[in-house]
Amino acid sequence: METITINGTNDECFSSAAKALREGRLVAFPTETVYGLGANALDPQAVRRIFESKGRPLDNPLIVHIANISQLEPLVKEIPDRAEALIRAFWPGPLTLVMKKSELVPDEITAGLDTVAVRMPDNPVALRLIEEAGVPVAAPSANLSGRPSPTTYQHVLEDLNGRIEYIINGGPCKIGVESTVLDITSETPVILRPGGVTMEMLETVIGKVETDAVLKPEDGKKPRSPGMKYRHYSPNAEMFLVEGESEEVVRKINLLTSENSAKGLRTGVLSSLENKDRYTAQVVVNIGSLSCLEEVASKLYNALRKFDEEKVDIIYSESFTEKGMGRAIMNRLRKAASGKISVP
Ligand code: TXA
Ligand code: MG
């Protein structure tokens, strides 16, 4: 299969991609978070092809994307009161709401759960595509399963060229980490995946929210969001997250770098702007200032892919404060890492 890349501003090509999507083919498209791999959510066969082309485990359910509120009602049993407040505050935007599903939603999307995850993306190309296709669009991130999520159309090409029909180029994604997944079926809403809408932002609208046990895996509870149990977002080289006081972190990483060099291994460091000139590693990728976590989020996945391009053997990453966007960043880093190193 040949993958056709089209420009989000070319009207004619755009219409053929929207038609292809409606008719059961796969179209990757930009959103404000990451690129999505879209299929007609009402077509079980098209949805199955998403899993095949990404190599995604079948028990990991998909998010359904809509372009207007009238598309929500047919997908869910009811729209809870608190959903309305959240929708008013955050849609279109990086918030996915998990609600009780209707009969219309195929089991292929929900992996047999009785809930469905829905969001309205804040990206003009995505909204127009869904609108023109005239159907709700199931879309996971458009990467091969396990790889870092794509934040540019080139990332999508790297992973899925020849496996899908279309990629729409809409430039780099603004936010750079995936949407927040919020389960609103329980008494107190639960964040199943931290993302573009922070816990603090949610709490100003609906009061207390909880985080899922899976975000602190040590207490051994079963994850409510199946996707969160997999190792994820990973570059090819093994990555270690180094946590501790900044001076000590830099010292430790430089020490490990010289040990690696002695063994002939090439080291990469995921660094904050503040420390980027202090490392001795062969490859140092600056992902932005410790004081601007939005910038760090937007550069994160590109940085992880960069280490693959540079063919490093081992990666060390700095850690970030777990406040605001820092929760999403640290969640992704933990999932990408195969271990952590704590320094005083
Ligand atoms: O920002 C995003 O959310 C991107 C863009 C493309 O919209 N999409 C995305 O999809 O990140 P994906 O498939 O990579 O992640 C979907 C997450 C998974 O962790 C999955 O387990 C969870 O949402 N999920 C989907 N449906 C669910 C449901 N019914 N109950 C609980 N979790 C669900
Ligand atoms: Mg994903």
Tab-separated table of C-alpha atoms and ligand atoms in Angstrom:
chain	number	residue	atom	x	y	z
A	1	MET	CA	0.000	0.000	0.000
A	2	GLU	CA	1.202	3.472	-0.811
A	3	THR	CA	0.688	6.093	1.892
A	4	ILE	CA	-0.415	9.425	0.461
A	5	THR	CA	0.695	12.513	2.359
A	6	ILE	CA	-1.545	15.501	1.867
A	7	ASN	CA	-1.389	19.060	3.025
A	8	GLY	CA	-4.055	20.160	5.482
A	9	THR	CA	-4.653	23.265	3.384
A	10	ASN	CA	-5.250	21.514	0.042
A	11	ASP	CA	-9.061	21.392	-0.252
A	12	GLU	CA	-9.351	18.806	-2.981
A	13	CYS	CA	-7.016	16.262	-1.370
A	14	PHE	CA	-8.617	16.930	1.971
A	15	SER	CA	-12.039	15.907	0.688
A	16	SER	CA	-10.713	12.639	-0.694
A	17	ALA	CA	-9.117	11.834	2.690
A	18	ALA	CA	-12.415	12.585	4.471
A	19	LYS	CA	-14.271	10.350	2.012
A	20	ALA	CA	-11.704	7.562	2.425
A	21	LEU	CA	-12.101	7.788	6.193
A	22	ARG	CA	-15.877	7.522	5.969
A	23	GLU	CA	-15.533	4.519	3.664
A	24	GLY	CA	-13.384	2.506	6.066
A	25	ARG	CA	-9.800	3.478	5.281
A	26	LEU	CA	-7.183	4.787	7.729
A	27	VAL	CA	-6.215	8.465	7.843
A	28	ALA	CA	-3.594	9.923	10.206
A	29	PHE	CA	-4.306	13.528	11.192
A	30	PRO	CA	-2.953	16.234	13.488
A	31	THR	CA	-4.574	17.141	16.795
A	32	GLU	CA	-3.438	19.685	19.391
A	33	THR	CA	-1.894	16.843	21.465
A	34	VAL	CA	-0.312	14.276	19.120
A	35	TYR	CA	-1.109	12.903	15.649
A	36	GLY	CA	-3.995	10.430	15.645
A	37	LEU	CA	-4.588	7.375	13.432
A	38	GLY	CA	-8.230	7.693	12.469
A	39	ALA	CA	-10.861	5.216	11.340
A	40	ASN	CA	-14.633	5.446	11.066
A	41	ALA	CA	-15.699	4.613	14.625
A	42	LEU	CA	-18.936	3.026	13.454
A	43	ASP	CA	-17.173	0.563	11.137
A	44	PRO	CA	-15.808	-2.416	13.154
A	45	GLN	CA	-13.663	-3.645	10.278
A	46	ALA	CA	-11.966	-0.250	9.872
A	47	VAL	CA	-11.404	-0.116	13.642
A	48	ARG	CA	-9.773	-3.564	13.580
A	49	ARG	CA	-7.338	-2.284	10.971
A	50	ILE	CA	-6.115	0.376	13.428
A	51	PHE	CA	-4.984	-2.384	15.788
A	52	GLU	CA	-3.297	-4.298	12.944
A	53	SER	CA	-1.405	-1.365	11.490
A	54	LYS	CA	-0.090	-0.170	14.867
A	55	GLY	CA	0.534	-3.632	16.287
A	56	ARG	CA	-1.688	-2.577	19.202
A	57	PRO	CA	-2.881	-5.099	21.818
A	58	LEU	CA	-6.605	-5.743	21.295
A	59	ASP	CA	-7.472	-5.156	24.959
A	60	ASN	CA	-6.479	-1.481	24.779
A	61	PRO	CA	-9.590	0.604	23.953
A	62	LEU	CA	-9.659	3.628	21.633
A	63	ILE	CA	-10.765	7.236	22.033
A	64	VAL	CA	-13.632	8.396	19.789
A	65	HIS	CA	-13.142	11.909	18.355
A	66	ILE	CA	-16.051	14.195	17.552
A	67	ALA	CA	-16.328	17.633	15.948
A	68	ASN	CA	-19.574	18.867	17.516
A	69	ILE	CA	-21.720	18.162	20.537
A	70	SER	CA	-24.522	16.585	18.520
A	71	GLN	CA	-22.143	13.688	17.783
A	72	LEU	CA	-21.786	12.889	21.502
A	73	GLU	CA	-25.345	11.939	22.401
A	74	PRO	CA	-25.646	8.837	20.178
A	75	LEU	CA	-22.389	7.414	21.608
A	76	VAL	CA	-23.300	7.455	25.313
A	77	LYS	CA	-26.111	6.216	27.588
A	78	GLU	CA	-26.440	9.616	29.211
A	79	ILE	CA	-24.442	12.803	29.556
A	80	PRO	CA	-23.808	13.244	33.304
A	81	ASP	CA	-24.243	16.764	34.747
A	82	ARG	CA	-20.603	17.178	35.516
A	83	ALA	CA	-19.751	16.270	31.913
A	84	GLU	CA	-21.593	19.372	30.793
A	85	ALA	CA	-19.473	21.648	32.970
A	86	LEU	CA	-16.273	19.957	31.788
A	87	ILE	CA	-17.312	20.165	28.157
A	88	ARG	CA	-18.114	23.845	28.503
A	89	ALA	CA	-14.741	24.512	30.117
A	90	PHE	CA	-12.407	22.289	28.079
A	91	TRP	CA	-13.847	21.264	24.698
A	92	PRO	CA	-12.556	21.489	22.120
A	93	GLY	CA	-9.360	20.554	23.952
A	94	PRO	CA	-7.113	17.873	25.446
A	95	LEU	CA	-9.681	16.269	27.773
A	96	THR	CA	-11.089	12.789	27.116
A	97	LEU	CA	-14.218	11.828	29.058
A	98	VAL	CA	-15.030	8.205	29.866
A	99	MET	CA	-18.794	7.646	30.019
A	100	LYS	CA	-21.239	4.717	29.834
A	101	LYS	CA	-21.442	3.664	26.195
A	102	SER	CA	-24.504	3.241	23.985
A	103	GLU	CA	-25.288	0.227	21.795
A	104	LEU	CA	-24.011	2.128	18.783
A	105	VAL	CA	-20.358	1.897	19.839
A	106	PRO	CA	-18.719	-1.285	18.508
A	107	ASP	CA	-16.945	-3.586	21.007
A	108	GLU	CA	-13.806	-3.272	18.879
A	109	ILE	CA	-13.448	0.306	20.164
A	110	THR	CA	-14.047	-0.308	23.848
A	111	ALA	CA	-12.285	-3.686	24.098
A	112	GLY	CA	-15.474	-5.057	25.606
A	113	LEU	CA	-15.782	-2.392	28.368
A	114	ASP	CA	-19.216	-0.860	29.031
A	115	THR	CA	-17.714	2.630	28.774
A	116	VAL	CA	-16.494	4.760	25.878
A	117	ALA	CA	-13.819	7.481	25.858
A	118	VAL	CA	-14.731	10.604	23.835
A	119	ARG	CA	-12.999	13.870	23.056
A	120	MET	CA	-13.295	16.902	20.780
A	121	PRO	CA	-9.813	17.897	19.590
A	122	ASP	CA	-8.780	21.547	19.411
A	123	ASN	CA	-7.218	21.549	15.968
A	124	PRO	CA	-8.862	23.027	12.856
A	125	VAL	CA	-7.619	20.245	10.552
A	126	ALA	CA	-8.904	17.514	12.888
A	127	LEU	CA	-12.280	19.213	13.341
A	128	ARG	CA	-12.709	19.732	9.625
A	129	LEU	CA	-11.751	16.135	8.841
A	130	ILE	CA	-14.288	14.712	11.320
A	131	GLU	CA	-16.936	17.164	10.141
A	132	GLU	CA	-16.396	16.339	6.432
A	133	ALA	CA	-16.222	12.604	7.084
A	134	GLY	CA	-19.573	12.967	8.844
A	135	VAL	CA	-18.827	10.123	11.293
A	136	PRO	CA	-17.206	9.921	14.743
A	137	VAL	CA	-13.529	8.992	14.383
A	138	ALA	CA	-11.722	6.396	16.505
A	139	ALA	CA	-8.078	7.396	16.851
A	140	PRO	CA	-5.153	6.250	18.963
A	141	SER	CA	-1.826	8.029	18.664
A	142	ALA	CA	-0.411	7.399	15.169
A	143	ASN	CA	2.755	5.560	16.226
A	144	LEU	CA	3.728	1.906	16.130
A	145	SER	CA	2.654	0.451	19.463
A	146	GLY	CA	5.294	1.077	22.139
A	147	ARG	CA	7.076	3.868	20.241
A	148	PRO	CA	6.978	7.536	21.312
A	149	SER	CA	3.785	9.264	20.133
A	150	PRO	CA	4.117	11.346	16.947
A	151	THR	CA	4.080	15.128	17.219
A	152	THR	CA	4.904	15.834	13.553
A	153	TYR	CA	3.746	14.197	10.331
A	154	GLN	CA	7.329	13.020	9.750
A	155	HIS	CA	7.091	10.942	12.942
A	156	VAL	CA	3.932	9.324	11.562
A	157	LEU	CA	5.706	8.537	8.282
A	158	GLU	CA	8.643	6.982	10.173
A	159	ASP	CA	6.308	4.527	11.882
A	160	LEU	CA	3.385	3.935	9.527
A	161	ASN	CA	4.519	4.605	5.949
A	162	GLY	CA	3.071	1.859	3.730
A	163	ARG	CA	0.666	0.690	6.449
A	164	ILE	CA	-2.082	3.320	6.153
A	165	GLU	CA	-3.821	5.153	3.289
A	166	TYR	CA	-3.378	8.836	4.172
A	167	ILE	CA	-1.413	11.202	6.382
A	168	ILE	CA	-2.590	14.781	6.652
A	169	ASN	CA	0.250	17.189	7.377
A	170	GLY	CA	-0.928	19.906	9.729
A	171	GLY	CA	2.435	20.949	11.164
A	172	PRO	CA	3.748	20.185	14.644
A	173	CYS	CA	1.317	19.520	17.514
A	174	LYS	CA	0.952	22.379	19.981
A	175	ILE	CA	0.723	20.500	23.280
A	176	GLY	CA	2.872	17.458	22.541
A	177	VAL	CA	1.542	15.002	25.149
A	178	GLU	CA	-1.767	13.160	24.914
A	179	SER	CA	-5.102	14.237	26.350
A	180	THR	CA	-6.068	13.779	29.985
A	181	VAL	CA	-8.335	10.730	30.309
A	182	LEU	CA	-10.971	11.344	32.987
A	183	ASP	CA	-13.423	8.656	34.109
A	184	ILE	CA	-16.645	10.371	35.168
A	185	THR	CA	-18.680	7.210	35.754
A	186	SER	CA	-17.762	7.007	39.452
A	187	GLU	CA	-18.795	9.184	42.414
A	188	THR	CA	-15.473	11.040	42.370
A	189	PRO	CA	-14.000	11.442	38.884
A	190	VAL	CA	-10.701	9.633	38.327
A	191	ILE	CA	-7.790	10.713	36.143
A	192	LEU	CA	-6.786	7.554	34.299
A	193	ARG	CA	-4.044	9.314	32.339
A	194	PRO	CA	-2.648	12.777	33.152
A	195	GLY	CA	-2.406	14.987	30.071
A	196	GLY	CA	-2.988	18.350	28.459
A	197	VAL	CA	-5.688	19.471	30.927
A	198	THR	CA	-4.062	19.438	34.359
A	199	MET	CA	-5.533	18.145	37.618
A	200	GLU	CA	-5.534	21.712	38.955
A	201	MET	CA	-7.568	22.903	35.935
A	202	LEU	CA	-10.120	20.097	36.406
A	203	GLU	CA	-10.504	20.783	40.110
A	204	THR	CA	-11.364	24.424	39.544
A	205	VAL	CA	-14.374	23.253	37.514
A	206	ILE	CA	-15.656	20.106	39.285
A	207	GLY	CA	-13.919	20.011	42.665
A	208	LYS	CA	-12.007	16.985	43.878
A	209	VAL	CA	-10.680	14.449	41.371
A	210	GLU	CA	-8.642	11.344	42.122
A	211	THR	CA	-5.743	9.791	40.278
A	212	ASP	CA	-5.893	6.137	39.300
A	213	ALA	CA	-3.931	3.591	41.342
A	214	VAL	CA	-1.996	2.701	38.228
A	215	LEU	CA	-0.238	6.052	38.391
A	216	LYS	CA	1.419	4.742	41.541
A	217	PRO	CA	1.942	1.126	40.448
A	218	GLU	CA	3.568	0.073	43.732
A	219	ASP	CA	0.220	-0.466	45.441
A	220	GLY	CA	-0.516	-3.204	42.923
A	221	LYS	CA	-4.129	-2.396	41.989
A	222	LYS	CA	-5.588	-3.327	38.633
A	223	PRO	CA	-5.502	-0.407	36.169
A	224	ARG	CA	-8.884	0.967	35.134
A	225	SER	CA	-7.477	2.243	31.892
A	226	PRO	CA	-6.092	-0.799	30.118
A	227	GLY	CA	-3.643	1.245	28.044
A	228	MET	CA	-1.733	2.384	31.095
A	229	LYS	CA	-0.380	-1.049	31.974
A	230	TYR	CA	1.911	-1.302	28.953
A	231	ARG	CA	5.480	-0.043	28.668
A	232	HIS	CA	5.067	2.858	26.338
A	233	TYR	CA	6.461	5.837	24.527
A	234	SER	CA	9.866	4.214	24.418
A	235	PRO	CA	12.930	5.051	22.380
A	236	ASN	CA	14.999	2.042	21.243
A	237	ALA	CA	17.805	2.506	23.779
A	238	GLU	CA	17.196	1.761	27.463
A	239	MET	CA	16.359	4.867	29.427
A	240	PHE	CA	16.844	5.591	33.130
A	241	LEU	CA	15.106	8.369	34.991
A	242	VAL	CA	17.437	10.111	37.413
A	243	GLU	CA	15.679	11.683	40.379
A	244	GLY	CA	17.110	13.917	43.074
A	245	GLU	CA	18.641	17.283	43.714
A	246	SER	CA	19.846	18.970	40.495
A	247	GLU	CA	23.594	19.195	41.303
A	248	GLU	CA	23.681	15.533	42.300
A	249	VAL	CA	21.743	14.474	39.227
A	250	VAL	CA	24.255	16.169	36.915
A	251	ARG	CA	27.202	14.697	38.827
A	252	LYS	CA	25.727	11.172	38.746
A	253	ILE	CA	24.885	11.300	35.033
A	254	ASN	CA	28.412	12.486	34.173
A	255	LEU	CA	29.880	9.679	36.264
A	256	LEU	CA	27.714	7.088	34.496
A	257	THR	CA	28.650	8.639	31.135
A	258	SER	CA	32.359	8.063	31.740
A	259	GLU	CA	31.724	4.490	32.876
A	260	ASN	CA	29.726	3.902	29.686
A	261	SER	CA	32.409	5.495	27.503
A	262	ALA	CA	35.001	3.172	29.040
A	263	LYS	CA	32.812	0.270	27.878
A	264	GLY	CA	32.490	1.809	24.409
A	265	LEU	CA	28.843	2.809	24.915
A	266	ARG	CA	27.327	6.002	23.549
A	267	THR	CA	25.316	7.971	26.126
A	268	GLY	CA	22.357	10.319	25.633
A	269	VAL	CA	20.971	12.790	28.178
A	270	LEU	CA	17.492	14.316	28.243
A	271	SER	CA	18.345	17.649	29.798
A	272	SER	CA	16.637	20.798	30.990
A	273	LEU	CA	17.732	24.075	29.419
A	274	GLU	CA	19.333	25.032	32.734
A	275	ASN	CA	21.741	22.051	32.752
A	276	LYS	CA	22.347	21.404	29.071
A	277	ASP	CA	25.943	22.663	29.010
A	278	ARG	CA	26.990	20.726	32.077
A	279	TYR	CA	26.840	17.209	30.663
A	280	THR	CA	29.746	15.273	29.155
A	281	ALA	CA	27.562	12.788	27.238
A	282	GLN	CA	27.917	12.387	23.448
A	283	VAL	CA	24.285	13.394	22.820
A	284	VAL	CA	22.525	15.984	24.990
A	285	VAL	CA	18.967	16.933	24.049
A	286	ASN	CA	17.570	20.093	25.627
A	287	ILE	CA	13.814	19.847	26.179
A	288	GLY	CA	13.265	23.284	27.644
A	289	SER	CA	13.285	25.151	30.905
A	290	LEU	CA	12.402	23.645	34.280
A	291	SER	CA	10.203	26.700	34.729
A	292	CYS	CA	8.191	26.139	31.526
A	293	LEU	CA	6.697	22.662	31.667
A	294	GLU	CA	4.437	23.380	28.670
A	295	GLU	CA	7.560	23.739	26.549
A	296	VAL	CA	9.036	20.524	27.986
A	297	ALA	CA	5.815	18.655	27.154
A	298	SER	CA	5.816	19.929	23.589
A	299	LYS	CA	9.405	18.767	22.983
A	300	LEU	CA	9.329	15.473	24.867
A	301	TYR	CA	8.452	12.919	22.186
A	302	ASN	CA	10.615	14.539	19.529
A	303	ALA	CA	13.529	14.316	21.972
A	304	LEU	CA	12.947	10.603	22.589
A	305	ARG	CA	12.939	9.978	18.838
A	306	LYS	CA	16.111	12.047	18.456
A	307	PHE	CA	18.014	9.537	20.610
A	308	ASP	CA	17.037	6.799	18.152
A	309	GLU	CA	18.333	8.878	15.239
A	310	GLU	CA	21.586	9.459	17.096
A	311	LYS	CA	21.847	5.747	17.855
A	312	VAL	CA	22.750	6.116	21.500
A	313	ASP	CA	23.111	2.951	23.601
A	314	ILE	CA	21.757	4.283	26.874
A	315	ILE	CA	19.759	7.347	27.928
A	316	TYR	CA	19.530	9.218	31.226
A	317	SER	CA	16.710	11.658	31.811
A	318	GLU	CA	16.351	14.451	34.311
A	319	SER	CA	13.108	14.573	36.326
A	320	PHE	CA	10.529	17.360	36.493
A	321	THR	CA	8.243	18.697	39.255
A	322	GLU	CA	4.977	16.810	39.458
A	323	LYS	CA	2.715	19.820	39.362
A	324	GLY	CA	0.509	21.035	36.535
A	325	MET	CA	1.819	19.706	33.229
A	326	GLY	CA	4.673	18.065	35.167
A	327	ARG	CA	2.345	15.164	36.054
A	328	ALA	CA	1.844	14.248	32.400
A	329	ILE	CA	5.559	14.656	31.661
A	330	MET	CA	6.675	12.434	34.542
A	331	ASN	CA	4.005	9.850	33.739
A	332	ARG	CA	5.342	9.527	30.180
A	333	LEU	CA	8.984	9.497	31.292
A	334	ARG	CA	8.273	6.727	33.812
A	335	LYS	CA	6.594	4.654	31.142
A	336	ALA	CA	9.412	5.191	28.673
A	337	ALA	CA	12.069	4.342	31.256
A	338	SER	CA	13.089	0.848	32.217
A	339	GLY	CA	14.273	1.943	35.637
A	340	LYS	CA	15.112	4.811	37.894
A	341	ILE	CA	18.203	5.976	39.708
A	342	SER	CA	17.716	7.995	42.878
A	343	VAL	CA	20.458	10.301	44.095
A	344	PRO	CA	20.366	12.270	47.374
B	1	TXA	O1	-4.460	13.064	22.890
B	1	TXA	C1	-4.933	11.941	22.713
B	1	TXA	O2	-5.717	11.405	23.527
B	1	TXA	C2	-4.513	11.190	21.445
B	1	TXA	C3	-5.045	11.959	20.238
B	1	TXA	C4	-4.812	11.250	18.951
B	1	TXA	O3	-6.400	12.269	20.426
B	1	TXA	N1	-4.981	9.831	21.457
B	1	TXA	C5	-4.460	8.893	22.256
B	1	TXA	O4	-4.992	7.639	22.103
B	1	TXA	O5	-3.576	9.113	23.060
B	1	TXA	P1	-4.321	6.321	22.674
B	1	TXA	O6	-5.067	5.210	22.073
B	1	TXA	O7	-2.862	6.355	22.422
B	1	TXA	O8	-4.650	6.367	24.206
B	1	TXA	C6	-5.982	6.151	24.658
B	1	TXA	C7	-6.000	5.940	26.155
B	1	TXA	C8	-5.447	4.576	26.540
B	1	TXA	O9	-4.697	4.696	27.735
B	1	TXA	C9	-6.737	3.763	26.747
B	1	TXA	O10	-6.552	2.674	27.625
B	1	TXA	C10	-7.665	4.821	27.326
B	1	TXA	O11	-7.359	5.990	26.611
B	1	TXA	N2	-9.087	4.473	27.103
B	1	TXA	C11	-9.773	4.431	25.955
B	1	TXA	N3	-11.056	4.055	26.149
B	1	TXA	C12	-11.188	3.838	27.471
B	1	TXA	C13	-12.280	3.423	28.310
B	1	TXA	N4	-13.466	3.134	27.814
B	1	TXA	N5	-12.034	3.307	29.645
B	1	TXA	C14	-10.818	3.601	30.153
B	1	TXA	N6	-9.746	3.999	29.413
B	1	TXA	C15	-9.933	4.110	28.098
B	2	MG	MG	-0.789	6.016	22.371
